[in-house]
Amino acid sequence: MSESAALRVALVGNPNCGKTALFNRLTGSRQKVANYAGVTVERKEGRFAAPSGRHIQVLDLPGAYSLAATSPDEAVTRDVCLGQFEGEARPDLLVCVVDATNLRLHLRFVLELQRLGLPMVLTLNMCDAAERRGIRIDVAKLQAGLGIPVVQTVAVRRNGAESLVQQLDSQMPLLPAPLPEGADLHAEVSRLLLSAVSVPERTARVDDAIDRVVLHPVFGLALLAVLMFMIFQAVFSWAAPLMDGIDVGAAWLGTAVGDAMPEGLLKSLIVDGIIAGLGGVIIFLPQIIILFLFILLLEESGYLPRAAFLLDRLMVGAGLTGRSFIPLLSSFACAIPGIMAARTIQDPRDRLATILVAPLMTCSARLPVYALLIAAFIPQQSVGVFNLQGLVLFALYAAGILSALLVAYVMKWTRRDHSEHSLLLELPSYRLPNPADIAIGLWERASIFLKRVGTIILALTIMLWFLSTFPAPPAGATGAAIDYSLAGQIGKWMQPLFDPIGFNWQICIALIPGLAAREVAVGALATVYALSSTEDDPSGSLIPIIADQWTLATALSLLAWYVYAPQCLATLATIRREGGGWRTVAIAAGYLFGLAYLASLITYQVTLALTAG
Amino acid sequence: MTLSELPRNIPAVVVGVQDVSAGDPIAVRLRELGFVAGEPVRITAHGPAGREPLLVQIGYTRFALRRAEAARVSVKLAEAQA
Ligand SMILES: Nc1nc2c(ncn2[C@@H]2O[C@H](COP(=O)(O)OP(=O)(O)O)[C@@H](O)[C@H]2O)c(=O)[nH]1
Ligand SMILES: [Mg+2]
């Protein structure tokens, strides 16, 4: 069958009803699925072949409560449904997805969609959850009442979407008869529910019981604090043995390859450049995996919107909104999806504030930098029941969060904004995370990280090796070769600017490739120091070297720098796309650079004064 | 009485949603979310600071609303069921 003859269907429905899970089930993709509203913020396309051989193109859309969009993600869905989305033909068929445990809300949107004049299929998803709650749905009656085919699915179960595939593979359904303009959709939903659905209880009892604790004004906040704290503790204490293993492996590889190769440039490229540079970054894989394990568990459980609920007042006070919580939390992985998730915020000022402070959330690319410096300068000892290194890491993350609140507060104050901002946040049912899904999610994160190591980080590392090796030192030179290289010269040229905050020229060099990928700063330091060492121990790992050569003040200053770390080009590009224009980019880059410099200056000078005595 | 004044865990019924301005988008959205006359409603939790936001059970769904949003919804106490 030719491309153009494919049936084009779009998955439409309220947020969090399982559209993306269904999309993944149908097309075999692995788009992000999580238990809160606003995970999907753009359209995603996939295709599959039905048993008859018919090609079906599927469009996954952001969730929407209604076609009267109130936020940019809802506008995407509206535009696609109306055929007004640029570069996207109107779908041939709408697959309306509803959560079978939440029909009172979701069916109203289905009735609204019937007015679009497109053929429709209704998918009752989460039938497993409905069954557990004792909700009984008379599919035949519902089908007759709505005048469109109704199928039942469990998107998270293997073969759970077979009924939908069969429906799509059979004859195109007839156009639904819409309710007259001005009809009361809510009344119609009530009528349908009365005739076709029996619900023993309006909410799941477990949800109510858990919420009594989790949303409790005192216990709830305490639980949130303990939870966050535990995560950072685990990142350090669980990862240590794995990291030691990788470190030993990289050192062994460096020595083995070094011994097997003749002296010369090629050996230097491979041992000092690639193995030292990449090994220095890969070592942080275990910590990244552990961080994501917790993030994925929290996302899937349904806890995140609760945390947003608890923190809403605090965030409003600072000029943000509870809705900023999830975009900001996503920014702990990477600011780019975080900034895109700000699409779910209705109010444009809140959205802009969220976008501007998102880079202050410590993204996972900064974790290697923190971890390196903490391992080198903070002793591995316990403070009470806590691990000191974990405490420092927690403090760094906290510094980012507090700064974000402060910056947002200043922004709110400068625009003298007293107008109303809305919240309207849905709290989903709790769900037990499925271990297989979590494993797949972790695998995804690990492969994203390793892909970065194999592509951009590798490329930058090789480039840095070249810059640090050429031009070669003049005959009779005494210092290390890197002193005479281009990178050495650039580093020394930059140094006066960074001298007041304690950065030496090696750090200045490492800041440059960090613009493209922050992790590279670590690999770059590894390469620079491997090339600077005059003695013959190229595979020596970075931690003891910097512990030996840097002062505590320099290390803390670099840590403070990375709390603000304005140098991520991809983030700035995303801000331009999502936030509108170069002005916003200039503001973001400018204030981040200013804060980074200021924080490092204070940290450096204070530590210097304290340690001088 | 408005929803923002309703005490916790007291069953009530929605009377209607008032627009605070012409075509108030928040009021429109509240109606779409199911705040329509006759729907049973209940406040199940308050946020930790200033008793805000409110956790509202409407239909089969829980929504977090700020006081200003909840003040648009007028409610009356549900008749006690014998
Ligand atoms: N029990 C159960 N959970 C589901 C089902 N479909 C999706 N989920 C879960 O529902 C949540 C929302 O799914 P997602 O696909 O992100 O929803 P979307 O916002 O509509 O794209 C996730 O936690 C899924 O794991 C289902 O059929 N049964
Ligand atoms: Mg989705």
XYZ file of C-alpha atoms and ligand atoms in Angstrom:
724
model
C 0.000 0.000 0.000
C 1.291 3.444 -0.783
C 2.199 5.987 1.875
C -0.626 8.332 1.073
C -3.282 5.665 1.412
C -2.482 5.136 5.108
C -5.392 5.757 7.442
C -4.566 8.764 9.608
C -5.906 8.566 13.147
C -5.366 10.915 16.076
C -5.531 9.985 19.766
C -7.542 12.645 21.554
C -8.740 12.890 25.121
C -8.368 14.402 28.563
C -4.931 14.490 30.157
C -3.634 11.327 31.817
C -6.128 8.862 30.318
C -3.429 6.729 28.705
C -3.175 8.138 25.164
C 0.580 7.919 25.054
C 0.588 4.448 26.609
C -1.859 3.435 23.868
C 0.267 5.100 21.206
C 3.307 3.177 22.418
C 1.326 -0.077 22.502
C 0.055 0.427 18.943
C 3.215 1.660 17.277
C 5.909 0.071 19.434
C 7.351 3.500 20.255
C 8.670 4.539 23.611
C 7.261 7.975 24.203
C 7.255 9.172 27.772
C 4.309 7.964 29.856
C 3.779 9.200 33.396
C 1.025 9.558 35.924
C 0.248 13.273 35.767
C -1.396 15.696 33.387
C 0.869 17.438 30.916
C 3.465 14.794 30.022
C 2.875 15.080 26.282
C 3.184 18.658 25.052
C 3.661 18.223 21.313
C 2.252 16.013 18.581
C 4.071 12.746 17.952
C 3.655 10.543 14.943
C 3.987 6.779 14.554
C 2.664 4.062 12.280
C 1.886 0.387 12.240
C 0.407 -2.229 9.933
C -2.895 -3.785 10.973
C -3.380 -7.565 10.464
C -5.078 -6.983 7.086
C -1.926 -5.208 5.904
C -3.537 -1.808 6.092
C -1.151 0.965 7.129
C -2.292 3.152 9.963
C -0.617 6.383 10.903
C -1.175 7.373 14.527
C -0.856 10.822 16.023
C -0.387 11.209 19.779
C -1.589 14.567 21.058
C -1.327 16.504 24.315
C -4.271 15.989 26.644
C -7.008 18.639 26.663
C -10.082 19.243 28.796
C -11.888 21.049 26.016
C -11.449 22.544 22.571
C -11.506 25.999 24.160
C -7.776 25.792 24.784
C -6.328 27.655 27.750
C -2.664 26.694 27.369
C -0.296 26.177 24.423
C -0.309 22.378 24.716
C -4.118 22.316 24.518
C -3.906 24.627 21.510
C -1.848 22.012 19.648
C -4.624 19.455 20.147
C -7.343 21.903 19.133
C -5.488 22.931 15.969
C -4.824 19.367 14.872
C -8.482 18.404 15.432
C -9.688 21.399 13.451
C -7.172 20.812 10.676
C -5.468 24.142 11.380
C -2.133 22.813 12.527
C 0.584 23.958 10.187
C 1.925 21.187 7.968
C -0.534 18.640 9.310
C -3.522 17.396 7.335
C -6.713 16.877 9.309
C -6.947 13.307 10.648
C -9.339 10.845 8.956
C -10.531 9.447 12.255
C -10.443 10.465 15.905
C -9.749 7.830 18.519
C -11.256 9.381 21.645
C -9.533 7.931 24.662
C -11.235 8.067 28.048
C -10.271 6.788 31.479
C -12.971 4.283 32.401
C -12.683 5.323 36.053
C -13.249 8.988 35.276
C -16.127 9.003 32.798
C -18.056 11.884 34.330
C -15.318 14.276 33.226
C -13.982 12.552 30.136
C -17.222 11.826 28.296
C -18.077 15.518 28.152
C -15.062 16.125 25.943
C -16.122 13.218 23.725
C -19.506 14.873 23.192
C -17.745 18.123 22.368
C -15.523 16.350 19.847
C -18.574 14.852 18.131
C -19.304 18.304 16.790
C -16.144 18.288 14.683
C -17.729 16.193 11.965
C -15.039 13.521 11.937
C -15.636 9.777 12.244
C -14.874 8.658 15.794
C -14.108 5.604 17.877
C -14.380 5.651 21.666
C -11.709 3.784 23.614
C -12.486 2.947 27.236
C -8.967 2.687 28.587
C -7.848 1.560 32.069
C -10.492 -1.141 32.126
C -8.306 -3.040 34.583
C -8.478 -0.206 37.102
C -12.222 0.180 36.543
C -12.759 -3.517 37.173
C -10.767 -3.360 40.396
C -12.950 -0.511 41.581
C -16.082 -2.490 40.743
C -17.128 -0.076 37.993
C -19.361 -1.833 35.490
C -19.866 -0.436 32.009
C -22.497 -1.663 29.587
C -20.593 -1.202 26.340
C -23.557 -1.940 24.082
C -25.698 0.714 25.762
C -22.917 3.259 25.719
C -22.346 2.588 22.032
C -26.029 3.020 21.267
C -26.216 6.181 23.369
C -23.212 7.822 21.700
C -23.729 6.474 18.201
C -20.054 5.576 17.762
C -18.171 2.274 18.135
C -16.832 1.675 21.660
C -13.888 -0.601 22.457
C -12.214 -1.505 25.750
C -8.452 -1.399 26.243
C -5.743 -1.754 28.863
C -2.902 0.193 27.337
C -0.288 -0.991 29.792
C -0.935 -4.695 29.157
C 0.536 -6.746 26.330
C -2.154 -7.143 23.645
C -4.251 -4.729 25.678
C -5.097 -2.705 22.570
C -6.154 -5.587 20.289
C -9.808 -4.533 20.291
C -8.813 -1.071 19.081
C -6.578 -2.486 16.342
C -9.438 -4.669 15.117
C -11.806 -1.735 15.132
C -9.354 0.399 13.133
C -8.836 -2.472 10.720
C -12.540 -2.848 9.996
C -14.916 -0.521 8.206
C -14.707 3.200 8.768
C -17.419 4.167 11.276
C -20.211 6.496 10.195
C -20.113 10.164 11.110
C -21.561 10.669 14.590
C -24.689 12.771 14.995
C -23.651 15.740 17.156
C -25.845 17.183 19.839
C -27.451 20.453 18.814
C -25.492 23.650 19.484
C -26.198 24.863 23.006
C -27.250 21.456 24.305
C -26.215 20.739 27.890
C -23.325 18.305 27.504
C -23.117 17.650 31.234
C -26.748 16.643 31.406
C -26.208 14.313 28.471
C -23.208 12.702 30.205
C -25.271 12.178 33.351
C -27.981 10.527 31.280
C -25.471 8.203 29.609
C -23.841 7.285 32.916
C -27.185 6.562 34.509
C -28.178 4.159 31.754
C -24.853 2.429 31.008
C -22.523 2.651 33.993
C -22.663 1.576 37.614
C -20.102 3.009 40.012
C -20.052 1.723 43.588
C -17.909 4.559 44.953
C -16.870 7.867 43.500
C -13.221 7.591 44.502
C -10.823 4.776 45.176
C -10.588 4.242 48.910
C -6.807 3.780 48.806
C -6.370 7.177 47.162
C -8.307 8.881 49.918
C -6.359 7.049 52.607
C -2.965 7.858 51.083
C -3.935 11.465 50.508
C -4.851 11.887 54.156
C -1.201 11.316 55.003
C 0.553 12.686 51.925
C -1.413 15.945 51.843
C -1.413 16.437 55.593
C -0.122 19.957 56.351
C 2.602 18.640 58.676
C 3.255 14.988 57.801
C 2.919 15.725 54.120
C 5.619 18.368 54.090
C 7.869 16.266 56.322
C 7.460 13.327 53.988
C 8.345 15.465 50.985
C 11.513 16.725 52.669
C 12.611 13.257 53.764
C 11.945 11.875 50.312
C 14.037 14.506 48.535
C 16.796 14.095 51.051
C 16.892 10.335 50.693
C 17.265 10.595 46.965
C 20.482 12.583 47.205
C 21.832 10.295 49.877
C 21.190 7.309 47.664
C 22.826 8.937 44.650
C 26.085 8.966 46.548
C 26.020 5.929 48.763
C 24.539 3.422 46.307
C 26.602 4.478 43.327
C 30.031 4.375 44.962
C 30.918 0.695 44.369
C 29.799 0.808 40.737
C 31.789 3.975 40.122
C 34.906 2.466 41.623
C 34.469 -0.445 39.233
C 34.252 1.839 36.207
C 37.212 3.864 37.400
C 39.383 0.768 37.760
C 38.206 -0.445 34.356
C 39.078 2.834 32.615
C 42.467 3.030 34.287
C 43.230 -0.556 33.309
C 42.170 0.119 29.719
C 44.323 3.238 29.557
C 47.372 1.376 30.793
C 46.755 -1.679 28.634
C 46.256 0.346 25.463
C 49.137 2.647 26.372
C 51.513 -0.286 26.825
C 50.451 -1.885 23.574
C 50.949 1.235 21.467
C 54.129 2.886 20.313
C 54.896 6.324 21.747
C 53.541 9.147 19.636
C 50.643 11.364 18.801
C 48.184 8.546 18.142
C 48.827 7.063 21.558
C 48.348 10.443 23.157
C 45.070 10.949 21.287
C 43.711 7.605 22.380
C 44.995 7.448 25.938
C 45.041 11.097 27.023
C 42.231 12.279 24.806
C 39.621 9.596 24.342
C 40.069 7.148 27.224
C 40.782 9.785 29.869
C 38.081 12.133 28.541
C 35.280 9.633 28.071
C 36.191 7.539 31.103
C 35.939 10.692 33.169
C 32.331 11.132 32.046
C 31.075 7.537 31.903
C 31.995 7.037 35.520
C 28.929 9.067 36.462
C 26.470 6.739 34.730
C 25.534 4.912 37.975
C 24.616 8.157 39.718
C 22.507 9.299 36.805
C 20.702 5.956 36.738
C 19.958 6.101 40.459
C 18.629 9.651 40.203
C 16.343 8.624 37.359
C 15.190 5.516 39.174
C 13.702 7.785 41.829
C 12.347 10.312 39.355
C 10.613 7.572 37.324
C 9.129 5.963 40.441
C 7.775 9.308 41.601
C 6.412 10.153 38.160
C 4.570 6.884 37.730
C 3.166 6.752 41.275
C 1.110 9.937 40.943
C 2.969 11.665 43.773
C 4.318 14.599 41.753
C 1.078 16.588 41.427
C 0.676 16.132 45.193
C 4.050 17.720 45.745
C 2.904 20.559 43.505
C -0.180 20.879 45.704
C 1.915 21.109 48.859
C 4.307 23.654 47.416
C 1.817 25.814 45.536
C 1.635 28.594 48.122
C 5.374 28.821 48.419
C 5.703 29.051 44.661
C 2.969 31.641 44.340
C 4.726 33.717 46.956
C 7.800 33.581 44.783
C 5.953 34.577 41.624
C 5.546 31.086 40.173
C 2.623 28.670 40.386
C 2.069 25.109 41.568
C 1.902 24.296 37.881
C 5.539 25.308 37.548
C 6.480 22.440 39.801
C 6.453 19.695 37.202
C 8.307 21.648 34.489
C 10.883 22.576 37.096
C 11.159 19.031 38.317
C 11.671 17.785 34.752
C 14.500 20.278 34.532
C 16.433 18.152 37.018
C 16.806 15.693 34.167
C 17.497 18.382 31.599
C 16.257 21.936 31.231
C 15.098 21.341 27.651
C 12.101 19.050 28.358
C 11.487 21.179 31.439
C 11.161 24.337 29.396
C 8.914 22.551 26.920
C 6.734 21.255 29.753
C 6.084 24.876 30.702
C 3.594 24.782 27.812
C 1.090 23.344 30.261
C 1.032 26.623 32.211
C -1.897 28.747 31.120
C -0.749 32.126 32.312
C 1.879 33.645 29.968
C 3.701 35.494 32.759
C 3.908 32.395 34.911
C 5.148 30.502 31.887
C 7.879 33.015 31.155
C 9.014 33.066 34.783
C 9.132 29.276 34.823
C 11.140 29.148 31.605
C 13.622 31.682 32.879
C 14.322 29.893 36.148
C 14.270 26.341 34.752
C 18.054 26.428 34.047
C 18.642 26.922 37.772
C 17.380 23.436 38.470
C 20.437 21.227 38.527
C 20.243 19.164 35.342
C 21.718 15.688 35.248
C 24.574 16.908 33.040
C 25.834 18.928 35.989
C 25.789 15.920 38.286
C 29.191 14.699 37.009
C 30.760 18.068 37.772
C 29.335 18.139 41.279
C 30.199 14.528 41.905
C 33.782 14.969 40.752
C 34.445 17.965 42.965
C 32.645 16.504 45.954
C 34.578 13.248 45.671
C 37.845 15.187 45.492
C 37.279 17.733 48.241
C 34.600 16.599 50.646
C 35.701 13.817 52.982
C 33.720 10.585 52.948
C 32.444 10.693 56.514
C 29.152 10.571 58.344
C 27.394 13.371 60.083
C 24.971 11.633 62.396
C 23.101 9.221 60.142
C 23.925 11.176 57.005
C 26.739 10.952 54.570
C 28.586 14.273 54.329
C 29.028 14.042 50.554
C 25.299 13.439 50.158
C 24.605 16.466 52.352
C 26.763 18.723 50.204
C 25.071 17.469 47.056
C 21.704 18.155 48.643
C 22.871 21.655 49.552
C 23.906 22.351 45.957
C 20.539 21.276 44.617
C 18.856 23.319 47.328
C 20.941 26.355 46.395
C 19.655 26.074 42.828
C 16.051 25.805 44.004
C 16.307 28.715 46.430
C 17.937 30.869 43.777
C 15.124 30.036 41.390
C 12.551 31.157 43.937
C 14.520 34.329 44.552
C 14.917 35.153 40.875
C 11.232 34.520 40.251
C 10.426 36.751 43.184
C 12.516 39.585 41.802
C 10.829 39.184 38.413
C 7.398 39.307 40.009
C 8.413 42.382 41.949
C 9.764 44.227 38.905
C 6.618 43.685 36.896
C 4.421 44.673 39.878
C 1.988 41.968 39.102
C -1.039 41.623 41.350
C -3.367 39.943 38.924
C -4.912 36.549 39.408
C -3.146 33.376 38.344
C -5.062 30.149 38.129
C -4.074 26.686 39.300
C -6.764 24.139 38.319
C -4.575 21.097 38.702
C -5.931 17.561 38.526
C -4.613 15.052 41.064
C -4.603 11.574 39.498
C -5.171 8.205 41.166
C -2.138 6.552 42.691
C -0.651 3.746 40.664
C 1.853 1.048 41.485
C 4.795 1.498 39.115
C 5.364 -1.468 36.837
C 8.958 -2.758 37.249
C 9.303 -3.606 33.554
C 8.295 -0.064 32.538
C 10.720 1.433 35.035
C 13.491 -0.800 33.701
C 12.720 0.332 30.146
C 12.712 3.958 31.286
C 16.110 3.542 32.918
C 17.468 1.813 29.864
C 16.282 4.782 27.787
C 18.050 7.248 30.058
C 21.225 5.190 30.098
C 21.275 4.964 26.317
C 20.642 8.696 25.936
C 23.617 9.349 28.197
C 25.850 6.823 26.454
C 24.815 8.181 23.057
C 25.868 11.631 24.177
C 29.163 10.206 25.332
C 29.654 8.446 21.995
C 28.758 11.455 19.842
C 28.954 15.022 21.079
C 31.174 14.326 24.067
C 33.528 12.186 21.998
C 33.726 14.836 19.285
C 34.394 17.621 21.753
C 36.972 15.547 23.562
C 38.890 14.875 20.351
C 38.649 18.526 19.376
C 39.961 19.541 22.751
C 42.846 17.104 22.442
C 43.825 18.743 19.145
C 43.603 22.212 20.598
C 45.623 21.123 23.594
C 48.317 19.392 21.540
C 48.957 21.834 18.678
C 50.938 23.829 17.997
C 53.674 21.629 19.354
C 56.117 23.204 21.813
C 59.229 24.838 20.340
C 62.469 22.896 20.511
C 64.085 23.048 23.938
C 60.830 23.917 25.734
C 60.776 22.857 29.358
C 57.130 22.982 30.473
C 54.348 20.566 29.526
C 53.368 20.683 25.858
C 49.908 21.975 26.608
C 51.383 25.269 27.845
C 52.326 26.125 24.284
C 49.167 24.821 22.608
C 46.242 26.844 21.364
C 44.047 25.679 24.236
C 46.741 26.616 26.725
C 46.935 30.065 25.218
C 43.157 30.538 25.219
C 42.988 29.380 28.809
C 45.668 31.813 29.851
C 44.029 34.585 27.894
C 40.713 33.976 29.695
C 42.300 33.588 33.085
C 42.472 37.246 34.156
C 38.681 37.454 33.932
C 38.281 34.358 36.085
C 41.175 34.981 38.419
C 39.067 36.796 41.043
C 36.875 33.703 41.352
C 39.809 31.351 41.636
C 39.700 29.520 38.319
C 43.060 28.458 36.924
C 43.661 28.275 33.185
C 42.879 24.565 33.049
C 39.383 25.269 34.336
C 38.983 28.125 31.865
C 39.709 25.735 29.010
C 37.213 23.221 30.337
C 34.456 25.846 30.452
C 34.492 26.224 26.661
C 33.439 22.721 25.519
C 31.053 22.769 28.495
C 29.003 25.246 26.461
C 27.883 22.458 24.185
C 27.511 19.753 26.838
C 28.148 20.390 30.474
C 29.466 16.921 31.227
C 32.334 17.615 28.856
C 33.769 20.036 31.376
C 34.716 16.991 33.423
C 36.114 15.040 30.496
C 37.941 18.155 29.368
C 39.616 18.548 32.740
C 40.634 14.905 32.553
C 42.184 15.452 29.127
C 43.858 18.717 30.034
C 45.407 17.254 33.160
C 46.399 14.047 31.404
C 48.277 16.182 28.879
C 49.746 18.509 31.493
C 51.291 15.787 33.571
C 54.992 15.697 32.912
C 55.534 12.411 34.651
C 54.536 9.217 32.926
C 51.221 8.375 34.553
C 48.644 9.324 31.963
C 45.879 7.032 33.186
C 45.930 8.381 36.730
C 42.371 9.306 37.557
C 41.357 12.919 37.842
C 40.097 12.984 41.424
C 43.469 12.704 43.201
C 45.088 15.138 40.759
C 42.685 17.981 41.401
C 42.491 17.164 45.106
C 46.225 17.715 45.109
C 46.498 20.770 42.892
C 43.438 22.883 43.626
C 42.666 24.775 46.757
C 39.404 24.155 48.544
C 38.396 27.712 47.637
C 38.786 27.015 43.927
C 36.785 23.804 44.164
C 33.918 25.414 46.054
C 33.967 28.344 43.672
C 33.597 26.021 40.683
C 30.739 24.236 42.443
C 29.021 27.577 42.987
C 29.622 28.446 39.338
C 27.855 25.294 38.214
C 24.797 25.965 40.350
C 24.113 28.791 37.873
C 26.173 27.587 34.908
C 24.731 29.688 32.109
C 26.777 27.929 29.482
C 24.416 25.510 27.757
C 23.699 26.455 24.169
C 20.924 23.912 23.662
C 18.991 25.343 26.605
C 19.301 28.868 25.271
C 18.051 27.698 21.862
C 15.028 26.070 23.510
C 14.282 29.224 25.472
C 14.258 31.156 22.227
C 11.829 28.720 20.624
C 9.461 28.380 23.590
C 9.756 31.705 25.305
C 9.841 33.999 22.348
C 12.784 35.774 20.939
C 16.311 36.794 21.549
C 15.419 39.290 24.233
C 14.399 36.494 26.588
C 17.550 34.576 25.668
C 19.696 37.592 26.398
C 17.987 38.109 29.744
C 18.429 34.449 30.671
C 22.072 34.223 29.621
C 22.889 37.574 31.190
C 21.351 36.972 34.574
C 22.721 33.429 34.804
C 26.231 34.582 33.980
C 25.981 37.429 36.464
C 24.730 35.161 39.242
C 27.346 32.514 38.498
C 30.147 35.042 38.646
C 28.820 36.683 41.772
C 28.247 33.409 43.606
C 31.700 32.137 42.698
C 33.308 35.413 43.686
C 31.707 35.371 47.107
C 32.403 31.685 47.625
C 36.018 31.997 46.589
C 36.870 35.089 48.548
C 35.081 33.950 51.693
C 36.643 30.486 51.630
C 40.030 31.998 50.950
C 39.696 34.310 53.917
C 38.520 31.487 56.172
C 41.190 29.007 55.152
C 44.026 31.559 55.136
C 44.424 31.629 58.941
C -22.093 30.142 50.248
C -19.094 29.775 47.978
C -16.866 26.739 47.630
C -13.986 28.675 49.189
C -15.989 29.005 52.403
C -17.063 25.381 52.549
C -15.466 23.554 55.532
C -13.496 20.392 54.960
C -15.344 17.101 54.439
C -18.823 18.621 54.441
C -20.806 17.312 51.481
C -22.296 20.062 49.325
C -23.932 20.545 45.940
C -22.896 23.002 43.248
C -25.360 25.800 42.525
C -23.441 27.536 39.765
C -20.274 29.283 38.654
C -20.138 33.093 38.446
C -18.063 34.950 35.884
C -15.983 37.689 37.464
C -15.471 39.348 34.089
C -17.121 39.014 30.703
C -16.365 35.569 29.281
C -14.146 34.786 32.306
C -11.956 31.926 31.006
C -11.463 30.435 34.464
C -15.217 30.239 35.018
C -15.677 28.652 31.604
C -13.044 26.071 32.416
C -14.558 25.313 35.816
C -17.879 24.553 34.150
C -16.151 22.297 31.648
C -14.478 20.450 34.496
C -17.868 19.571 35.907
C -18.761 22.395 38.286
C -22.383 22.534 37.144
C -25.618 22.804 39.070
C -26.552 19.710 41.015
C -23.106 18.073 41.106
C -22.038 16.824 44.547
C -18.833 18.473 45.698
C -16.589 18.240 48.747
C -13.356 19.767 50.023
C -11.046 16.937 51.042
C -7.837 18.758 51.969
C -6.183 22.138 52.362
C -2.651 23.101 51.451
C -0.255 23.635 54.342
C 0.045 27.437 54.178
C -2.941 29.789 54.485
C -5.281 26.833 53.883
C -4.541 27.103 50.197
C -4.869 25.461 47.688
C -8.073 23.498 48.224
C -8.412 19.905 47.142
C -11.871 19.539 45.662
C -13.649 16.314 44.851
C -16.051 16.807 41.937
C -17.541 13.941 39.956
C -14.927 11.172 40.077
C -12.067 13.652 39.924
C -9.888 15.604 42.372
C -8.817 19.124 41.471
C -6.537 21.519 43.315
C -8.040 25.031 43.204
C -6.924 28.321 44.658
C -9.323 30.252 46.851
C -9.955 32.839 44.160
C -11.006 30.099 41.764
C -13.141 28.329 44.329
C -14.849 31.637 45.202
C -16.475 31.596 41.744
C -18.370 28.420 42.605
C -21.465 28.840 44.727
C -22.611 25.796 46.657
C -25.283 24.767 49.122
C -25.004 22.110 51.789
C -26.204 18.699 50.708
C -29.352 17.541 52.437
C -28.363 15.122 55.152
C -29.079 11.616 53.975
C -31.024 9.538 56.425
N -3.809 0.551 35.166
C -3.658 1.155 33.978
N -2.849 2.228 33.878
C -2.710 2.821 32.674
C -3.390 2.355 31.525
N -3.054 3.152 30.482
C -2.201 4.077 30.969
N -1.973 3.880 32.284
C -1.177 4.720 33.181
O -1.795 5.993 33.181
C -0.853 7.039 33.289
C -1.023 8.048 32.180
O -0.635 7.475 30.961
P -0.193 8.361 29.703
O -0.111 7.437 28.547
O 1.001 9.184 30.050
O -1.462 9.318 29.558
P -1.697 10.518 28.544
O -1.495 11.768 29.353
O -3.127 10.371 28.131
O -0.749 10.386 27.409
C 0.486 6.354 33.328
O 0.837 6.248 34.673
C 0.223 4.989 32.723
O 1.109 4.025 33.209
C -4.250 1.208 31.660
O -4.892 0.742 30.717
N -4.342 0.644 32.905
Mg 0.615 11.662 26.807
